C-alpha angles and dihedrals in degrees: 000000000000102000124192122208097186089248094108142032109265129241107264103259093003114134120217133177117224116223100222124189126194130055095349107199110250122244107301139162124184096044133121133225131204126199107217119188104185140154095202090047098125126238124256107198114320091325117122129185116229095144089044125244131267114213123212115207127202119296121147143241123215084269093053165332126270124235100174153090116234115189123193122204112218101204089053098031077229118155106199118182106234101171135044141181089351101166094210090060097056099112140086127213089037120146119248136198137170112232103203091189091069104019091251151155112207117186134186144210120331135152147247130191097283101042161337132275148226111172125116115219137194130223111192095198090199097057103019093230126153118224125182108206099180111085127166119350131015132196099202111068124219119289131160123205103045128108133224126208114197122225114189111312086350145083120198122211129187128197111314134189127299113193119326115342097334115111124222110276086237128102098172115123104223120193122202128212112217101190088052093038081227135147122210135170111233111227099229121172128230139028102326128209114293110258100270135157120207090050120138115234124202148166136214109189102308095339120102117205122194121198137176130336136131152252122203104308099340112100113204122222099162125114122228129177130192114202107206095190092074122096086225110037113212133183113241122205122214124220129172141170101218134072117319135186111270108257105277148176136203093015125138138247147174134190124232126162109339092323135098114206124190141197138212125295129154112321121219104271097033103289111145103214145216106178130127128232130176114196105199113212099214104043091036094222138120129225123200101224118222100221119200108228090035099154095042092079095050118221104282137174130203087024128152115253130157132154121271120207119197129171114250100211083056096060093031079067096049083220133157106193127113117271125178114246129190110184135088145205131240134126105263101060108165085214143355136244120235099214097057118086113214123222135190106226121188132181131200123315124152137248140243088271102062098263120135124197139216096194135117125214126174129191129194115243103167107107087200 
């Protein structure tokens, strides 16, 4: 089993394991994870964070539900458990985002086992303080199993689940403003997506992209974008003759250079999945990627995934000294630089068997 330690750059699709020691989060669904690559992250021991740290955020197994913040050091390998029994984090199939502005982490909805949510809640990482940044009335009712992607002061939702496998009888796209703490409903034109749950959100500089879900027993395959520079937003709809990914639902994506890629999930029909597809935004077309290692991440569905950015000259050196580092990761880069490598990190998630994991896999995606 091919194993990475973060102390040279990855072979291109080639899955690894990583091999990780400290307060492993137990076995967990339902959860979120954040890459954070930050100089004014504070220390925890004699850790330091020259790679960066991806946070994990609740989620829940069939014993319990999570209310805590795992972080896990890069450079170490090194989970340390930073939050506990914090009440606003009880929940599972919430929404996450990084918020580089304030050196956040905002997540959204969720569930536990009494109900659904709709708060929006806000993680400061330097000083480990909760802020709840939704008071008084809300236009977007709860919903659990969506995902957000942030542009600029803002973090855009669609649809979500309602109980079971029914989705929320809702298709309008909100944005919410979190300087201002407002929601609003974005006027888009045409048809828009069904209502779904389950579906993979992205963004590609100010394009969102939708992708999959579900809604009771109808599986989505189908590929929408949304282009917010325009004056009238419209939803596209893709179609394309050649190979597409099989209708799926909580399955996993990232965004890098023009190009969504995205992960798993539960097939149509109950397979749980662990194929790759790459959707390019200029040709329109999606390519089904042959990973080497394939079979060492094992098909998996609700799991944690979120993009990882290094810089290559740092691993080049094998180094472990401090550097400063300015830039930060989220979905919805303008460009890219061309000395990052870009990883595809996932956490944890469960099988169609009933089996959850604890583990961690990343896979390189940059074609620099």
């Amino acid at each position: 089993m091919s194993s990475y330690k973060f102390d040279n750059i990855p072979d291109r699709l080639e899955w690894s394991k990583l091999d990780c020691v400290g307060q492993i989060p137990i076995v967990r669904v339902g959860h979120s994870a954040c890459f954070v690559l930050n100089a004014i992250l504070t220390s925890v021991g004699d850790d330091h964070y020259e790679r960066g740290c991806i946070y994990i955020l609740g989620g829940a197994n069939p014993s319990q539900c999570f209310a805590d913040i795992h972080m896990l050091t890069l450079s170490s390998l090194k989970w340390t458990k930073i939050i506990d029994n914090e009440e606003t984090l009880r929940k599972y199939e919430h929404s996450t985002v990084y918020y580089p502005l304030k050196n956040s982490i905002i997540y959204f909805g969720g569930a536990n086992t009494e109900k659904n949510f709709n708060d929006v809640n806000q993680f400061n990482i330097a000083q480990k303080a909760f802020q709840i940044l939704t008071v008084g009335s809300n236009i977007v009712s709860p919903r659990t199993h969506h995902t957000s992607v942030i542009i600029n002061d803002s973090f855009y939702i669609f649809s979500g689940g309602d109980k079971q496998s029914k989705a929320v009888c809702d298709s309008e796209l909100y944005r919410f403003d979190i300087e201002t703490r407002t929601w609003e409903t974005v006027q888009v034109h045409g048809i828009p997506p069904e209502q779904r749950h389950g579906h993979c959100m992205l963004a590609v500089n100010r394009t969102l992209y939708l992708h999959g879900g579900m809604d009771n027993r109808t599986f989505f395959k189908t590929l929408y974008s949304i282009d917010l520079e325009q004056q009238t937003l419209h939803w596209t709809e893709y179609k394309t003759e050649s190979n597409w990914p099989m209708a799926r639902a909580a399955h996993g994506g990232v965004a890098w250079d023009e190009r969504l890629y995205i992960f798993g999930g539960l097939g149509q029909g109950g397979p749980a999945l662990n194929d790759l597809w790459s959707w390019d935004c200029t040709t329109k077309q999606w390519t089904e990627l042959c990973c080497r290692n394939q079979s060492i991440i094992s098909p998996r569905l609700d799991f944690a995934c979120c993009l990882i950015q290094i810089d290559k000259s740092r691993l080049e050196q094998q180094s472990h000294e401090n550097y400063d580092e300015t830039s930060s990761s989220n979905d919805c880069q303008k460009s890219v630089h061309k000395n990052l490598v870009a990883l595809m990190f996932i956490h944890g998630g469960t099988d169609t068997e009933g089996e959850v994991f604890d583990d961690c896999f990343i896979l390189r995606i940059d074609e620099k």
